[in-house]
């Protein structure tokens, strides 16, 4: 494990843990970037919905970086950290760690900053009400 993966994994649990399927392989034998992007969006949506206490939608993906390929037998873990809460939106840093070689190696494979907007019953942006008891 590297210092980066130690920092990401030692103090928190992943939001999502998934094993890619053979159908997720591209022509290079690696997992499609779109597949991992979808997993990150799912994990970010889980955290965002919990934080805004209701439905939300992805409105932006910033600073997406693919650092290393994901291999077929890898187990990917998606870690999330809230970076910013605005009036109607929330930004979440997502990092993906691949565990490979039967758990012997952990590799940070991608990261990105995803922004979600809180939605009202009409699917329009709504103000985020923070529970001050949790602060």
Short mmCIF file of C-alpha atoms in Angstrom, two decimals:
data_model
loop_
_atom_site.label_atom_id
_atom_site.label_comp_id
_atom_site.label_asym_id
_atom_site.label_seq_id
_atom_site.Cartn_x
_atom_site.Cartn_y
_atom_site.Cartn_z
CA UNK A 1 0.00 0.00 0.00
CA UNK A 2 1.16 3.51 -0.69
CA UNK A 3 0.88 6.48 1.64
CA UNK A 4 -2.04 7.75 -0.46
CA UNK A 5 -4.04 4.53 -0.21
CA UNK A 6 -3.20 4.23 3.50
CA UNK A 7 -4.68 7.69 4.12
CA UNK A 8 -7.82 6.87 2.15
CA UNK A 9 -8.50 3.45 3.61
CA UNK A 10 -7.29 3.39 7.20
CA UNK A 11 -9.86 5.69 8.81
CA UNK A 12 -13.03 5.08 6.86
CA UNK A 13 -15.14 2.51 5.12
CA UNK A 14 -15.82 2.64 1.39
CA UNK A 15 -19.23 3.90 0.30
CA UNK A 16 -19.33 1.23 -2.40
CA UNK A 17 -17.34 -1.94 -3.14
CA UNK A 18 -17.76 -3.66 -6.53
CA UNK A 19 -16.14 -6.37 -8.66
CA UNK A 20 -16.23 -5.62 -12.42
CA UNK A 21 -17.61 -8.30 -14.74
CA UNK A 22 -16.07 -9.62 -17.98
CA UNK A 23 -18.64 -7.53 -19.93
CA UNK A 24 -16.99 -4.38 -18.49
CA UNK A 25 -13.66 -4.97 -20.30
CA UNK A 26 -12.55 -2.73 -23.17
CA UNK A 27 -10.43 -3.81 -26.16
CA UNK A 28 -7.23 -3.26 -24.13
CA UNK A 29 -8.27 -5.77 -21.47
CA UNK A 30 -8.95 -3.05 -18.89
CA UNK A 31 -12.25 -1.94 -17.38
CA UNK A 32 -14.12 0.79 -19.31
CA UNK A 33 -13.65 4.28 -17.91
CA UNK A 34 -17.39 4.81 -18.22
CA UNK A 35 -18.03 1.84 -15.94
CA UNK A 36 -15.90 3.25 -13.13
CA UNK A 37 -17.43 6.69 -13.68
CA UNK A 38 -20.88 5.15 -13.14
CA UNK A 39 -19.74 3.48 -9.90
CA UNK A 40 -18.37 6.81 -8.66
CA UNK A 41 -21.65 8.55 -9.53
CA UNK A 42 -23.61 5.91 -7.60
CA UNK A 43 -21.36 6.28 -4.53
CA UNK A 44 -21.45 10.07 -4.71
CA UNK A 45 -25.23 10.00 -5.02
CA UNK A 46 -25.52 7.86 -1.89
CA UNK A 47 -23.45 10.33 0.14
CA UNK A 48 -25.10 13.42 -1.38
CA UNK A 49 -28.64 12.14 -0.73
CA UNK A 50 -27.75 11.35 2.85
CA UNK A 51 -26.13 14.76 3.41
CA UNK A 52 -28.92 16.83 1.81
CA UNK A 53 -31.59 14.58 3.36
CA UNK A 54 -33.42 13.93 0.11
CA UNK A 55 -33.11 13.38 -3.62
CA UNK A 56 -30.33 14.96 -5.64
CA UNK A 57 -28.90 14.86 -9.15
CA UNK A 58 -25.38 15.01 -10.57
CA UNK A 59 -24.77 18.40 -12.19
CA UNK A 60 -21.00 18.44 -12.72
CA UNK A 61 -17.90 16.29 -12.69
CA UNK A 62 -14.69 18.25 -12.26
CA UNK A 63 -11.03 17.33 -12.24
CA UNK A 64 -11.56 13.69 -13.19
CA UNK A 65 -8.29 11.76 -13.30
CA UNK A 66 -7.68 8.19 -14.41
CA UNK A 67 -4.41 7.25 -12.71
CA UNK A 68 -4.10 3.51 -13.38
CA UNK A 69 -6.12 0.85 -15.20
CA UNK A 70 -8.65 -1.34 -13.43
CA UNK A 71 -8.11 -5.03 -14.14
CA UNK A 72 -10.73 -7.76 -14.41
CA UNK A 73 -10.09 -9.40 -11.04
CA UNK A 74 -9.75 -6.14 -9.11
CA UNK A 75 -12.13 -5.28 -6.31
CA UNK A 76 -12.82 -1.57 -6.43
CA UNK A 77 -13.67 0.49 -3.37
CA UNK A 78 -15.09 4.00 -3.73
CA UNK A 79 -14.30 6.44 -0.91
CA UNK A 80 -16.11 9.76 -0.53
CA UNK A 81 -15.50 12.99 1.33
CA UNK A 82 -17.74 16.05 1.34
CA UNK A 83 -15.67 19.02 0.16
CA UNK A 84 -18.24 21.81 0.03
CA UNK A 85 -21.88 22.44 0.81
CA UNK A 86 -23.49 25.40 -0.92
CA UNK A 87 -27.02 26.79 -0.92
CA UNK A 88 -28.45 24.13 -3.27
CA UNK A 89 -25.43 21.99 -4.17
CA UNK A 90 -22.87 19.73 -2.56
CA UNK A 91 -19.42 18.77 -3.90
CA UNK A 92 -17.99 15.37 -3.05
CA UNK A 93 -14.42 14.13 -3.65
CA UNK A 94 -14.47 10.51 -4.80
CA UNK A 95 -11.41 8.24 -4.82
CA UNK A 96 -11.33 4.71 -6.21
CA UNK A 97 -8.90 2.13 -4.85
CA UNK A 98 -8.41 -1.19 -6.65
CA UNK A 99 -7.44 -4.18 -4.53
CA UNK A 100 -5.59 -6.73 -6.61
CA UNK A 101 -3.33 -9.76 -6.33
CA UNK A 102 -5.67 -11.39 -3.79
CA UNK A 103 -5.49 -8.37 -1.50
CA UNK A 104 -1.72 -7.97 -1.57
CA UNK A 105 -1.77 -4.68 -3.48
CA UNK A 106 -3.94 -1.57 -3.35
CA UNK A 107 -3.74 0.98 -6.16
CA UNK A 108 -5.43 4.37 -6.39
CA UNK A 109 -6.95 4.17 -9.87
CA UNK A 110 -9.09 7.29 -10.23
CA UNK A 111 -10.40 10.34 -8.45
CA UNK A 112 -12.79 13.16 -9.18
CA UNK A 113 -14.88 15.94 -7.75
CA UNK A 114 -18.62 15.45 -8.31
CA UNK A 115 -21.24 18.13 -7.67
CA UNK A 116 -24.85 17.26 -6.90
CA UNK A 117 -27.87 19.55 -6.55
CA UNK A 118 -30.62 18.94 -3.99
CA UNK A 119 -34.04 18.48 -5.61
CA UNK A 120 -37.56 19.32 -4.46
CA UNK A 121 -40.70 17.33 -5.28
CA UNK A 122 -40.86 18.97 -8.73
CA UNK A 123 -37.24 18.00 -9.52
CA UNK A 124 -36.10 21.63 -9.20
CA UNK A 125 -33.12 22.80 -7.11
CA UNK A 126 -33.99 23.37 -3.47
CA UNK A 127 -32.06 24.88 -0.54
CA UNK A 128 -30.01 22.46 1.54
CA UNK A 129 -31.02 22.57 5.18
CA UNK A 130 -28.17 21.38 7.38
CA UNK A 131 -28.92 19.75 10.71
CA UNK A 132 -27.00 21.99 13.11
CA UNK A 133 -27.08 19.26 15.76
CA UNK A 134 -24.64 17.24 13.61
CA UNK A 135 -22.12 20.09 13.22
#
